Short mmCIF file of N, CA, C and O in Angstrom, two decimals:
data_model
loop_
_atom_site.label_atom_id
_atom_site.label_comp_id
_atom_site.label_asym_id
_atom_site.label_seq_id
_atom_site.Cartn_x
_atom_site.Cartn_y
_atom_site.Cartn_z
N VAL A 213 -13.25 -1.60 -14.40
CA VAL A 213 -13.14 -1.41 -12.97
C VAL A 213 -13.72 -2.62 -12.24
O VAL A 213 -13.13 -3.12 -11.29
N TRP A 214 -14.85 -3.09 -12.71
CA TRP A 214 -15.52 -4.22 -12.05
C TRP A 214 -14.63 -5.46 -12.07
O TRP A 214 -14.45 -6.12 -11.04
N LEU A 215 -14.06 -5.76 -13.22
CA LEU A 215 -13.20 -6.93 -13.33
C LEU A 215 -11.95 -6.79 -12.46
O LEU A 215 -11.49 -7.74 -11.84
N SER A 216 -11.41 -5.58 -12.39
CA SER A 216 -10.24 -5.33 -11.55
C SER A 216 -10.57 -5.55 -10.07
O SER A 216 -9.77 -6.14 -9.34
N VAL A 217 -11.73 -5.10 -9.64
CA VAL A 217 -12.14 -5.30 -8.25
C VAL A 217 -12.30 -6.78 -7.95
O VAL A 217 -11.86 -7.27 -6.90
N LEU A 218 -12.91 -7.53 -8.86
CA LEU A 218 -13.06 -8.97 -8.65
C LEU A 218 -11.70 -9.66 -8.57
O LEU A 218 -11.49 -10.54 -7.72
N THR A 219 -10.78 -9.25 -9.42
CA THR A 219 -9.43 -9.83 -9.38
C THR A 219 -8.74 -9.52 -8.06
O THR A 219 -8.12 -10.40 -7.45
N LEU A 220 -8.84 -8.28 -7.60
CA LEU A 220 -8.21 -7.91 -6.34
C LEU A 220 -8.83 -8.64 -5.15
O LEU A 220 -8.12 -9.03 -4.22
N LEU A 221 -10.14 -8.83 -5.16
CA LEU A 221 -10.78 -9.58 -4.08
C LEU A 221 -10.31 -11.02 -4.07
O LEU A 221 -10.08 -11.61 -3.00
N THR A 222 -10.16 -11.60 -5.24
CA THR A 222 -9.67 -12.98 -5.33
C THR A 222 -8.23 -13.08 -4.83
O THR A 222 -7.89 -14.00 -4.07
N LEU A 223 -7.39 -12.14 -5.23
CA LEU A 223 -6.00 -12.15 -4.76
C LEU A 223 -5.92 -11.96 -3.25
O LEU A 223 -5.10 -12.59 -2.59
N GLN A 224 -6.76 -11.09 -2.72
CA GLN A 224 -6.76 -10.85 -1.28
C GLN A 224 -7.12 -12.14 -0.53
O GLN A 224 -6.50 -12.48 0.47
N ALA A 225 -8.12 -12.85 -1.01
CA ALA A 225 -8.50 -14.10 -0.36
C ALA A 225 -7.41 -15.15 -0.51
O ALA A 225 -7.19 -15.96 0.39
N SER A 226 -6.69 -15.14 -1.63
CA SER A 226 -5.64 -16.16 -1.84
C SER A 226 -4.49 -16.01 -0.86
O SER A 226 -3.77 -16.97 -0.61
N PHE A 227 -4.30 -14.84 -0.29
CA PHE A 227 -3.25 -14.67 0.71
C PHE A 227 -3.60 -15.36 2.02
O PHE A 227 -2.73 -15.59 2.84
N LEU A 228 -4.86 -15.68 2.23
CA LEU A 228 -5.28 -16.29 3.49
C LEU A 228 -5.60 -17.77 3.40
O LEU A 228 -5.59 -18.46 4.41
N VAL A 229 -5.95 -18.24 2.22
CA VAL A 229 -6.43 -19.62 2.10
C VAL A 229 -5.31 -20.61 2.39
O VAL A 229 -4.29 -20.61 1.70
N PRO A 230 -5.48 -21.44 3.42
CA PRO A 230 -4.44 -22.42 3.74
C PRO A 230 -4.47 -23.57 2.74
O PRO A 230 -5.48 -23.78 2.10
N PRO A 231 -3.45 -24.32 2.60
CA PRO A 231 -2.15 -24.24 3.27
C PRO A 231 -1.13 -23.42 2.49
O PRO A 231 0.01 -23.31 2.90
N PHE A 232 -1.50 -22.85 1.35
CA PHE A 232 -0.52 -22.18 0.50
C PHE A 232 -0.57 -20.66 0.56
O PHE A 232 0.20 -20.00 -0.12
N GLY A 233 -1.47 -20.10 1.33
CA GLY A 233 -1.57 -18.64 1.42
C GLY A 233 -0.31 -18.05 2.00
O GLY A 233 0.24 -18.52 2.99
N TYR A 234 0.17 -16.98 1.37
CA TYR A 234 1.42 -16.35 1.80
C TYR A 234 1.34 -15.87 3.25
O TYR A 234 2.27 -16.06 4.02
N ALA A 235 0.24 -15.24 3.63
CA ALA A 235 0.09 -14.74 5.00
C ALA A 235 0.08 -15.90 5.99
O ALA A 235 0.65 -15.80 7.09
N VAL A 236 -0.54 -17.00 5.62
CA VAL A 236 -0.60 -18.17 6.51
C VAL A 236 0.78 -18.77 6.67
O VAL A 236 1.20 -19.12 7.78
N MET A 237 1.51 -18.90 5.56
CA MET A 237 2.85 -19.48 5.64
C MET A 237 3.77 -18.60 6.49
O MET A 237 4.56 -19.10 7.28
N THR A 238 3.65 -17.29 6.34
CA THR A 238 4.48 -16.37 7.13
C THR A 238 4.13 -16.48 8.61
O THR A 238 5.02 -16.52 9.47
N ALA A 239 2.85 -16.54 8.93
CA ALA A 239 2.43 -16.65 10.33
C ALA A 239 2.88 -17.98 10.94
O ALA A 239 3.30 -18.03 12.09
N ARG A 240 2.81 -19.05 10.15
CA ARG A 240 3.23 -20.37 10.66
C ARG A 240 4.72 -20.37 11.01
O ARG A 240 5.13 -21.00 11.98
N THR A 241 5.54 -19.72 10.21
CA THR A 241 6.98 -19.72 10.49
C THR A 241 7.32 -18.89 11.72
O THR A 241 8.33 -19.13 12.36
N MET A 242 6.47 -17.94 12.08
CA MET A 242 6.73 -17.09 13.24
C MET A 242 6.25 -17.71 14.55
O MET A 242 6.65 -17.26 15.61
N MET A 243 5.40 -18.73 14.46
CA MET A 243 4.86 -19.34 15.67
C MET A 243 5.85 -20.34 16.26
O MET A 243 6.50 -21.09 15.53
N ALA A 244 5.93 -20.34 17.57
CA ALA A 244 6.83 -21.26 18.26
C ALA A 244 6.29 -22.69 18.20
O ALA A 244 7.05 -23.65 18.10
N LYS A 245 4.98 -22.83 18.25
CA LYS A 245 4.34 -24.13 18.25
C LYS A 245 3.58 -24.32 16.94
O LYS A 245 2.93 -23.40 16.46
N ALA A 246 3.68 -25.49 16.34
CA ALA A 246 3.00 -25.77 15.08
C ALA A 246 1.48 -25.76 15.28
O ALA A 246 0.97 -26.29 16.26
N VAL A 247 0.78 -25.14 14.37
CA VAL A 247 -0.68 -25.05 14.42
C VAL A 247 -1.25 -25.87 13.27
O VAL A 247 -0.84 -25.69 12.12
N PRO A 248 -2.19 -26.78 13.57
CA PRO A 248 -2.76 -27.59 12.48
C PRO A 248 -3.54 -26.72 11.48
O PRO A 248 -4.08 -25.66 11.82
N THR A 249 -3.58 -27.18 10.26
CA THR A 249 -4.26 -26.45 9.19
C THR A 249 -5.75 -26.27 9.51
O THR A 249 -6.33 -25.22 9.23
N GLY A 250 -6.36 -27.26 10.10
CA GLY A 250 -7.78 -27.16 10.45
C GLY A 250 -8.06 -26.04 11.43
O GLY A 250 -9.04 -25.30 11.30
N ALA A 251 -7.18 -25.88 12.41
CA ALA A 251 -7.34 -24.80 13.38
C ALA A 251 -7.18 -23.44 12.71
O ALA A 251 -7.91 -22.49 13.01
N LEU A 252 -6.23 -23.35 11.78
CA LEU A 252 -6.05 -22.09 11.04
C LEU A 252 -7.28 -21.79 10.19
O LEU A 252 -7.74 -20.66 10.12
N ALA A 253 -7.82 -22.81 9.56
CA ALA A 253 -9.00 -22.61 8.71
C ALA A 253 -10.19 -22.14 9.54
O ALA A 253 -10.93 -21.25 9.12
N ARG A 254 -10.36 -22.71 10.73
CA ARG A 254 -11.46 -22.27 11.61
C ARG A 254 -11.25 -20.83 12.08
O ARG A 254 -12.20 -20.05 12.18
N ALA A 255 -10.00 -20.46 12.35
CA ALA A 255 -9.72 -19.10 12.81
C ALA A 255 -9.94 -18.08 11.69
O ALA A 255 -10.36 -16.96 11.94
N MET A 256 -9.67 -18.48 10.46
CA MET A 256 -9.81 -17.55 9.34
C MET A 256 -11.20 -17.59 8.69
O MET A 256 -11.49 -16.76 7.83
N ALA A 257 -12.04 -18.50 9.09
CA ALA A 257 -13.36 -18.65 8.48
C ALA A 257 -14.18 -17.35 8.48
O ALA A 257 -14.78 -17.01 7.45
N PRO A 258 -14.23 -16.59 9.59
CA PRO A 258 -15.01 -15.34 9.53
C PRO A 258 -14.47 -14.34 8.50
O PRO A 258 -15.24 -13.69 7.80
N PHE A 259 -13.15 -14.24 8.39
CA PHE A 259 -12.55 -13.31 7.43
C PHE A 259 -12.83 -13.77 6.00
O PHE A 259 -13.18 -12.97 5.14
N LEU A 260 -12.66 -15.08 5.76
CA LEU A 260 -12.93 -15.60 4.43
C LEU A 260 -14.41 -15.50 4.09
O LEU A 260 -14.78 -15.24 2.94
N GLY A 261 -15.26 -15.68 5.08
CA GLY A 261 -16.70 -15.53 4.85
C GLY A 261 -17.06 -14.11 4.48
O GLY A 261 -17.86 -13.87 3.56
N ALA A 262 -16.45 -13.14 5.17
CA ALA A 262 -16.71 -11.74 4.85
C ALA A 262 -16.20 -11.40 3.45
O ALA A 262 -16.87 -10.71 2.68
N GLN A 263 -15.04 -11.92 3.09
CA GLN A 263 -14.51 -11.68 1.76
C GLN A 263 -15.38 -12.34 0.69
O GLN A 263 -15.61 -11.76 -0.37
N ALA A 264 -15.87 -13.53 0.97
CA ALA A 264 -16.76 -14.20 0.02
C ALA A 264 -18.06 -13.42 -0.15
O ALA A 264 -18.58 -13.29 -1.27
N LEU A 265 -18.59 -12.88 0.95
CA LEU A 265 -19.81 -12.07 0.87
C LEU A 265 -19.59 -10.82 0.02
O LEU A 265 -20.41 -10.50 -0.84
N VAL A 266 -18.47 -10.14 0.22
CA VAL A 266 -18.17 -8.95 -0.59
C VAL A 266 -18.01 -9.34 -2.05
O VAL A 266 -18.51 -8.66 -2.95
N PHE A 267 -17.34 -10.44 -2.32
CA PHE A 267 -17.15 -10.92 -3.69
C PHE A 267 -18.50 -11.19 -4.36
O PHE A 267 -18.75 -10.76 -5.49
N ILE A 268 -19.38 -11.89 -3.65
CA ILE A 268 -20.71 -12.21 -4.18
C ILE A 268 -21.52 -10.93 -4.43
O ILE A 268 -22.19 -10.79 -5.46
N LEU A 269 -21.45 -9.97 -3.50
CA LEU A 269 -22.17 -8.71 -3.68
C LEU A 269 -21.66 -7.95 -4.90
O LEU A 269 -22.44 -7.36 -5.65
N VAL A 270 -20.35 -7.96 -5.12
CA VAL A 270 -19.78 -7.27 -6.28
C VAL A 270 -20.18 -7.97 -7.57
O VAL A 270 -20.44 -7.32 -8.59
N VAL A 271 -20.27 -9.30 -7.54
CA VAL A 271 -20.71 -10.03 -8.74
C VAL A 271 -22.17 -9.72 -9.04
O VAL A 271 -22.54 -9.47 -10.19
N ILE A 272 -23.01 -9.71 -8.02
CA ILE A 272 -24.45 -9.48 -8.21
C ILE A 272 -24.73 -8.02 -8.54
O ILE A 272 -25.57 -7.72 -9.39
N PHE A 273 -24.06 -7.09 -7.86
CA PHE A 273 -24.28 -5.66 -8.04
C PHE A 273 -22.99 -4.98 -8.53
O PHE A 273 -22.27 -4.37 -7.73
N PRO A 274 -22.67 -5.06 -9.81
CA PRO A 274 -21.42 -4.47 -10.31
C PRO A 274 -21.33 -2.97 -10.08
O PRO A 274 -20.25 -2.40 -9.98
N GLY A 275 -22.46 -2.30 -9.95
CA GLY A 275 -22.46 -0.87 -9.71
C GLY A 275 -21.83 -0.47 -8.39
O GLY A 275 -21.48 0.69 -8.19
N LEU A 276 -21.65 -1.42 -7.48
CA LEU A 276 -21.01 -1.11 -6.20
C LEU A 276 -19.57 -0.65 -6.39
O LEU A 276 -19.03 0.07 -5.54
N THR A 277 -18.95 -1.04 -7.48
CA THR A 277 -17.56 -0.65 -7.71
C THR A 277 -17.45 0.77 -8.24
O THR A 277 -16.36 1.31 -8.33
N HIS A 278 -18.58 1.40 -8.58
CA HIS A 278 -18.58 2.74 -9.14
C HIS A 278 -19.31 3.74 -8.26
O HIS A 278 -19.79 4.74 -8.75
N LEU A 279 -19.42 3.48 -6.98
CA LEU A 279 -20.19 4.36 -6.10
C LEU A 279 -19.58 5.76 -6.01
O LEU A 279 -20.31 6.75 -5.91
N ALA A 280 -18.27 5.88 -6.06
CA ALA A 280 -17.64 7.19 -5.89
C ALA A 280 -17.67 8.01 -7.16
O ALA A 280 -17.44 9.20 -7.13
N GLU A 281 -17.97 7.40 -8.29
CA GLU A 281 -17.97 8.11 -9.56
C GLU A 281 -19.38 8.59 -9.89
O GLU A 281 -20.30 7.79 -9.99
N PRO A 282 -19.57 9.89 -10.08
CA PRO A 282 -20.91 10.38 -10.38
C PRO A 282 -21.37 9.91 -11.76
O PRO A 282 -20.56 9.61 -12.63
N GLU A 283 -22.68 9.84 -11.93
CA GLU A 283 -23.26 9.37 -13.20
C GLU A 283 -22.78 10.21 -14.37
O GLU A 283 -22.51 9.70 -15.44
N SER A 284 -22.67 11.54 -14.19
CA SER A 284 -22.27 12.39 -15.30
C SER A 284 -20.84 12.08 -15.75
O SER A 284 -20.52 12.19 -16.92
N ALA A 285 -19.98 11.68 -14.82
CA ALA A 285 -18.61 11.34 -15.19
C ALA A 285 -18.59 10.06 -16.03
O ALA A 285 -17.78 9.93 -16.94
N MET A 286 -19.47 9.13 -15.73
CA MET A 286 -19.53 7.90 -16.51
C MET A 286 -20.00 8.21 -17.93
O MET A 286 -19.52 7.61 -18.89
N ALA A 287 -20.92 9.13 -18.08
CA ALA A 287 -21.42 9.48 -19.40
C ALA A 287 -20.36 10.23 -20.20
O ALA A 287 -20.28 10.09 -21.41
N ARG A 288 -19.53 11.02 -19.53
CA ARG A 288 -18.48 11.78 -20.21
C ARG A 288 -17.45 10.88 -20.84
O ARG A 288 -16.85 11.23 -21.85
N THR A 289 -17.17 9.73 -20.25
CA THR A 289 -16.12 8.87 -20.75
C THR A 289 -16.47 8.24 -22.08
O THR A 289 -15.60 7.72 -22.76
N THR A 290 -17.73 8.27 -22.48
CA THR A 290 -18.11 7.67 -23.75
C THR A 290 -17.88 8.60 -24.92
O THR A 290 -17.90 8.17 -26.06
N THR A 291 -17.67 9.90 -24.68
CA THR A 291 -17.43 10.83 -25.77
C THR A 291 -15.94 10.86 -26.10
O THR A 291 -15.10 10.79 -25.21
N ARG A 292 -15.64 10.97 -27.37
CA ARG A 292 -14.25 11.00 -27.81
C ARG A 292 -13.76 12.44 -27.81
O ARG A 292 -14.41 13.33 -28.35
N LEU A 293 -12.61 12.65 -27.22
CA LEU A 293 -12.03 13.98 -27.13
C LEU A 293 -10.94 14.14 -28.18
O LEU A 293 -10.20 13.20 -28.49
N SER A 294 -10.81 15.36 -28.68
CA SER A 294 -9.72 15.63 -29.62
C SER A 294 -8.42 15.78 -28.82
O SER A 294 -8.43 15.96 -27.60
N ASP A 295 -7.32 15.76 -29.53
CA ASP A 295 -6.02 15.91 -28.87
C ASP A 295 -5.91 17.27 -28.19
O ASP A 295 -5.33 17.38 -27.10
N GLU A 296 -6.48 18.29 -28.81
CA GLU A 296 -6.42 19.63 -28.22
C GLU A 296 -7.23 19.68 -26.92
O GLU A 296 -6.80 20.30 -25.95
N ASP A 297 -8.41 19.03 -26.91
CA ASP A 297 -9.22 19.00 -25.69
C ASP A 297 -8.50 18.26 -24.56
O ASP A 297 -8.53 18.69 -23.41
N VAL A 298 -7.86 17.16 -24.91
CA VAL A 298 -7.12 16.40 -23.90
C VAL A 298 -5.98 17.25 -23.35
O VAL A 298 -5.77 17.32 -22.14
N GLN A 299 -5.24 17.94 -24.24
CA GLN A 299 -4.14 18.80 -23.79
C GLN A 299 -4.65 19.93 -22.92
O GLN A 299 -4.05 20.27 -21.89
N ARG A 300 -5.78 20.54 -23.29
CA ARG A 300 -6.36 21.63 -22.52
C ARG A 300 -6.77 21.15 -21.12
O ARG A 300 -6.51 21.81 -20.12
N GLN A 301 -7.41 19.96 -21.05
CA GLN A 301 -7.80 19.43 -19.74
C GLN A 301 -6.57 19.08 -18.90
O GLN A 301 -6.54 19.31 -17.70
N PHE A 302 -5.56 18.51 -19.54
CA PHE A 302 -4.33 18.18 -18.82
C PHE A 302 -3.68 19.45 -18.27
O PHE A 302 -3.22 19.48 -17.13
N ASP A 303 -3.63 20.50 -19.09
CA ASP A 303 -3.04 21.76 -18.63
C ASP A 303 -3.83 22.38 -17.49
O ASP A 303 -3.26 23.07 -16.64
N SER A 304 -5.15 22.17 -17.46
CA SER A 304 -5.94 22.72 -16.36
C SER A 304 -5.71 21.95 -15.06
O SER A 304 -5.84 22.50 -13.98
N ILE A 305 -5.31 20.69 -15.18
CA ILE A 305 -5.04 19.88 -13.98
C ILE A 305 -3.61 20.11 -13.50
O ILE A 305 -3.36 20.32 -12.32
N VAL A 306 -2.67 20.05 -14.42
CA VAL A 306 -1.26 20.20 -14.10
C VAL A 306 -0.75 21.46 -14.79
O VAL A 306 -0.53 21.45 -16.00
N PRO A 307 -0.59 22.53 -14.04
CA PRO A 307 -0.14 23.76 -14.68
C PRO A 307 1.29 23.61 -15.21
O PRO A 307 2.10 22.87 -14.65
N ALA A 308 1.55 24.29 -16.28
CA ALA A 308 2.89 24.25 -16.88
C ALA A 308 3.87 24.91 -15.93
O ALA A 308 3.54 25.87 -15.23
N PRO A 309 5.10 24.41 -15.89
CA PRO A 309 6.10 25.03 -15.01
C PRO A 309 6.45 26.42 -15.52
O PRO A 309 6.34 26.69 -16.72
N PRO A 310 6.85 27.30 -14.63
CA PRO A 310 7.22 28.65 -15.08
C PRO A 310 8.43 28.57 -16.00
O PRO A 310 9.28 27.69 -15.84
N PRO A 311 8.50 29.47 -16.96
CA PRO A 311 9.66 29.43 -17.88
C PRO A 311 10.94 29.71 -17.12
O PRO A 311 10.98 30.54 -16.21
N GLU A 312 11.96 28.99 -17.52
CA GLU A 312 13.25 29.18 -16.85
C GLU A 312 13.88 30.47 -17.35
O GLU A 312 13.87 30.75 -18.55
N GLU A 313 14.39 31.22 -16.42
CA GLU A 313 15.07 32.45 -16.80
C GLU A 313 16.53 32.11 -17.07
O GLU A 313 17.15 31.35 -16.33
N SER A 314 17.04 32.67 -18.13
CA SER A 314 18.45 32.40 -18.44
C SER A 314 19.30 33.17 -17.44
O SER A 314 18.99 34.31 -17.08
N PRO A 315 20.37 32.56 -17.00
CA PRO A 315 21.22 33.25 -16.01
C PRO A 315 21.87 34.48 -16.65
O PRO A 315 22.20 34.49 -17.83
N GLU A 316 21.98 35.49 -15.85
CA GLU A 316 22.61 36.73 -16.34
C GLU A 316 24.11 36.49 -16.52
O GLU A 316 24.75 35.84 -15.68
N PRO A 317 24.63 37.00 -17.60
CA PRO A 317 26.07 36.82 -17.79
C PRO A 317 26.86 37.53 -16.71
O PRO A 317 26.53 38.64 -16.32
N GLN A 318 27.86 36.87 -16.22
CA GLN A 318 28.69 37.46 -15.18
C GLN A 318 29.84 38.20 -15.86
O GLN A 318 30.49 37.68 -16.77
N SER A 319 30.05 39.38 -15.40
CA SER A 319 31.14 40.17 -15.98
C SER A 319 32.40 39.95 -15.16
O SER A 319 32.38 39.89 -13.93
N ASP A 320 33.49 39.78 -15.87
CA ASP A 320 34.78 39.61 -15.18
C ASP A 320 35.37 41.00 -14.92
O ASP A 320 35.44 41.83 -15.82
N PRO A 321 35.82 41.29 -13.69
CA PRO A 321 36.37 42.62 -13.41
C PRO A 321 37.76 42.79 -13.93
O PRO A 321 38.51 42.12 -14.35
#
């Protein structure tokens, strides 16, 4: 999870970094007047700074990526489950569909 979050943060920043960022190139084509790269970089500096801060915090504190997951759930993932246990848990999450009833034969008069 931690590595995935770092990858996503990097990809998110790459959409903004001039001159090759996809979002920057799209915005430049929509503008009537050409905007210098330096002006774009100054305008995006606060956003890139915030993204860099989040990236650094995630690198320093990897536990930030697991805030929503309770400690007991993390401990559960280390135990190996049998196939029957996995099937039982899956069935408790996704109930089996009701059995299909066979259509009644139609009688010809």
